[in-house]
Amino acid sequence: MICGILVVVSPVAAQDEPQGSSMMQNGRMPQRMMSPGLMVPVMNPSSGRKLFAAKGCVVCHSINGIGGGDAPALDASTMLPMMNPFEFTAQMWAGAPAMIDMQRQELGEQIQFTGQELADIIAFVHDAEEQKKFSEADVPPNIKKLLHSDTEGGHDLNQMKQMKMNNGGSSQ
């Protein structure tokens, strides 16, 4: 009688192998192979910490009590221990109409994200150690003005447009 063991290596399992864990192709960000033809960006919570403030997420959301109160706090301590970034994104999508309206009211326009930026912000939102580093010093002056104007009875749209121009015309 011959006994054999069949070893199956899936692309998901291959992500643990050093050679296939990350790659740089044509100047693109390192990504992990999840399934044939699908790539998931490497999530960087340190970059996400900076983006959370610079993109203006902090105007409505808070972390460690820093930020606005118009939307749910995003402290890692309130998150489930295991994170599925697609679930997080699906929850954002479900609330997108209201969130976009608030962004337009608070920031003057909808926040625009690349896939990498969103991945990094999600990593930050779920990383308690990285959140310990988050302070008001992370919040750019133009965003701080929006936070402080909230306590003064509203936001100035001219100030919001100036904020956009100060950031090289990029969406906030």
CSV table of C-alpha atoms in Angstrom, one decimal:
chain,number,residue,atom,x,y,z
A,1,MET,CA,0.0,0.0,0.0
A,2,ILE,CA,1.4,3.4,-0.9
A,3,CYS,CA,0.5,6.4,1.1
A,4,GLY,CA,1.0,9.9,-0.2
A,5,ILE,CA,0.6,13.4,1.1
A,6,LEU,CA,-0.7,16.0,-1.2
A,7,VAL,CA,0.7,19.4,-0.5
A,8,VAL,CA,-1.2,22.3,-2.0
A,9,VAL,CA,0.2,25.8,-1.9
A,10,SER,CA,-2.3,28.5,-2.5
A,11,PRO,CA,-1.4,32.1,-3.4
A,12,VAL,CA,-2.6,33.1,0.1
A,13,ALA,CA,-0.2,30.7,1.7
A,14,ALA,CA,2.5,31.8,-0.6
A,15,GLN,CA,2.4,35.3,0.9
A,16,ASP,CA,4.3,33.9,3.9
A,17,GLU,CA,7.2,33.0,1.7
A,18,PRO,CA,10.0,35.5,1.6
A,19,GLN,CA,10.4,35.5,-2.2
A,20,GLY,CA,6.7,36.1,-2.8
A,21,SER,CA,5.8,38.3,0.1
A,22,SER,CA,6.3,41.6,-1.6
A,23,MET,CA,7.5,42.8,-4.9
A,24,MET,CA,8.3,46.0,-6.7
A,25,GLN,CA,7.1,46.1,-10.3
A,26,ASN,CA,7.3,49.1,-12.6
A,27,GLY,CA,7.7,51.5,-9.7
A,28,ARG,CA,4.5,50.4,-8.0
A,29,MET,CA,4.1,50.0,-4.3
A,30,PRO,CA,4.9,46.6,-2.7
A,31,GLN,CA,1.9,44.4,-2.7
A,32,ARG,CA,0.9,40.9,-1.7
A,33,MET,CA,-0.5,38.3,-3.9
A,34,MET,CA,-3.9,37.1,-2.5
A,35,SER,CA,-5.4,35.2,-5.3
A,36,PRO,CA,-4.5,34.9,-9.0
A,37,GLY,CA,-4.7,38.4,-10.5
A,38,LEU,CA,-5.4,40.2,-7.2
A,39,MET,CA,-2.9,42.3,-5.3
A,40,VAL,CA,-3.4,44.0,-1.9
A,41,PRO,CA,-1.2,46.9,-0.9
A,42,VAL,CA,1.1,46.6,2.1
A,43,MET,CA,-0.7,48.7,4.8
A,44,ASN,CA,1.5,51.2,6.6
A,45,PRO,CA,0.0,52.6,9.9
A,46,SER,CA,2.7,55.2,10.2
A,47,SER,CA,1.8,56.7,6.9
A,48,GLY,CA,-1.9,56.3,7.8
A,49,ARG,CA,-1.4,58.4,11.0
A,50,LYS,CA,-0.1,61.3,8.8
A,51,LEU,CA,-2.8,60.9,6.2
A,52,PHE,CA,-5.6,60.7,8.9
A,53,ALA,CA,-4.7,64.3,9.9
A,54,ALA,CA,-3.6,65.7,6.5
A,55,LYS,CA,-6.6,64.5,4.5
A,56,GLY,CA,-9.0,66.0,7.1
A,57,CYS,CA,-10.4,62.8,8.6
A,58,VAL,CA,-9.6,64.3,12.0
A,59,VAL,CA,-12.0,67.1,11.4
A,60,CYS,CA,-15.0,64.8,12.0
A,61,HIS,CA,-13.4,61.7,13.6
A,62,SER,CA,-11.2,61.5,16.7
A,63,ILE,CA,-8.5,59.3,17.9
A,64,ASN,CA,-7.4,59.5,21.6
A,65,GLY,CA,-9.8,62.4,22.0
A,66,ILE,CA,-8.0,64.4,19.3
A,67,GLY,CA,-10.3,65.5,16.5
A,68,GLY,CA,-13.9,66.2,15.8
A,69,GLY,CA,-17.0,64.7,17.2
A,70,ASP,CA,-19.3,64.8,14.2
A,71,ALA,CA,-18.6,61.2,13.3
A,72,PRO,CA,-17.6,58.1,15.3
A,73,ALA,CA,-14.3,58.0,17.2
A,74,LEU,CA,-11.9,55.6,15.6
A,75,ASP,CA,-9.8,54.5,18.5
A,76,ALA,CA,-8.2,51.1,18.0
A,77,SER,CA,-9.4,50.1,21.5
A,78,THR,CA,-13.0,50.1,20.2
A,79,MET,CA,-12.2,47.9,17.2
A,80,LEU,CA,-12.5,44.1,16.9
A,81,PRO,CA,-9.1,42.4,17.5
A,82,MET,CA,-9.0,41.0,14.0
A,83,MET,CA,-9.5,43.4,11.1
A,84,ASN,CA,-10.8,42.9,7.7
A,85,PRO,CA,-10.0,46.0,5.7
A,86,PHE,CA,-12.7,45.2,3.1
A,87,GLU,CA,-15.3,45.2,5.9
A,88,PHE,CA,-14.0,48.6,7.1
A,89,THR,CA,-14.3,49.9,3.5
A,90,ALA,CA,-17.8,48.4,3.1
A,91,GLN,CA,-18.9,50.2,6.3
A,92,MET,CA,-17.5,53.5,4.8
A,93,TRP,CA,-19.3,52.8,1.6
A,94,ALA,CA,-22.6,52.2,3.4
A,95,GLY,CA,-22.3,55.6,5.0
A,96,ALA,CA,-20.9,57.3,2.0
A,97,PRO,CA,-23.7,59.7,1.1
A,98,ALA,CA,-23.9,61.2,4.6
A,99,MET,CA,-20.1,61.2,4.9
A,100,ILE,CA,-19.6,63.0,1.6
A,101,ASP,CA,-22.2,65.6,2.6
A,102,MET,CA,-20.4,66.2,5.9
A,103,GLN,CA,-17.0,66.4,4.1
A,104,ARG,CA,-18.5,69.0,1.7
A,105,GLN,CA,-19.9,71.0,4.7
A,106,GLU,CA,-16.7,70.7,6.8
A,107,LEU,CA,-14.0,70.7,4.2
A,108,GLY,CA,-15.7,72.3,1.2
A,109,GLU,CA,-15.4,69.1,-1.0
A,110,GLN,CA,-15.2,65.3,-0.8
A,111,ILE,CA,-12.0,63.8,0.4
A,112,GLN,CA,-10.3,61.8,-2.3
A,113,PHE,CA,-8.1,58.7,-1.5
A,114,THR,CA,-5.9,56.5,-3.5
A,115,GLY,CA,-6.2,52.8,-2.7
A,116,GLN,CA,-2.8,53.0,-0.9
A,117,GLU,CA,-3.9,56.0,1.2
A,118,LEU,CA,-7.1,54.2,2.2
A,119,ALA,CA,-5.1,51.1,3.1
A,120,ASP,CA,-2.7,53.1,5.2
A,121,ILE,CA,-5.5,54.9,7.1
A,122,ILE,CA,-7.3,51.6,7.8
A,123,ALA,CA,-4.0,50.2,9.2
A,124,PHE,CA,-3.6,53.3,11.5
A,125,VAL,CA,-7.2,53.1,12.7
A,126,HIS,CA,-6.6,49.5,13.8
A,127,ASP,CA,-3.1,49.9,15.3
A,128,ALA,CA,-3.2,50.8,19.0
A,129,GLU,CA,0.6,51.3,19.2
A,130,GLU,CA,0.7,53.7,16.2
A,131,GLN,CA,-2.3,55.6,17.7
A,132,LYS,CA,-0.3,56.2,20.9
A,133,LYS,CA,2.0,58.4,18.8
A,134,PHE,CA,-0.9,60.5,17.5
A,135,SER,CA,-1.1,64.0,18.9
A,136,GLU,CA,-2.1,67.5,17.9
A,137,ALA,CA,1.4,67.9,16.5
A,138,ASP,CA,0.3,65.6,13.7
A,139,VAL,CA,-2.5,67.9,12.6
A,140,PRO,CA,-1.4,70.4,10.0
A,141,PRO,CA,-2.1,74.1,10.8
A,142,ASN,CA,-4.8,74.4,8.1
A,143,ILE,CA,-6.7,71.5,9.5
A,144,LYS,CA,-6.3,72.7,13.1
A,145,LYS,CA,-8.0,75.9,12.0
A,146,LEU,CA,-11.0,73.8,10.9
A,147,LEU,CA,-11.0,72.0,14.2
A,148,HIS,CA,-11.0,75.2,16.2
A,149,SER,CA,-13.5,76.9,14.0
A,150,ASP,CA,-16.0,74.1,14.8
A,151,THR,CA,-16.1,75.4,18.4
A,152,GLU,CA,-16.6,79.0,17.1
A,153,GLY,CA,-19.9,78.2,15.4
A,154,GLY,CA,-19.1,76.9,12.0
A,155,HIS,CA,-16.6,76.8,9.2
A,156,ASP,CA,-15.5,79.4,6.7
A,157,LEU,CA,-15.7,78.1,3.1
A,158,ASN,CA,-13.0,80.6,2.0
A,159,GLN,CA,-10.8,79.2,4.7
A,160,MET,CA,-11.5,75.7,3.4
A,161,LYS,CA,-10.6,76.6,-0.1
A,162,GLN,CA,-7.4,78.2,1.1
A,163,MET,CA,-6.6,74.9,2.9
A,164,LYS,CA,-6.9,73.1,-0.4
A,165,MET,CA,-4.6,75.6,-2.1
A,166,ASN,CA,-2.0,75.3,0.7
A,167,ASN,CA,-1.9,71.6,0.0
A,168,GLY,CA,-1.0,71.9,-3.6
A,169,GLY,CA,-4.5,71.8,-4.8
A,170,SER,CA,-5.1,68.3,-3.6
A,171,SER,CA,-8.4,67.2,-2.1
A,172,GLN,CA,-8.6,67.3,1.7
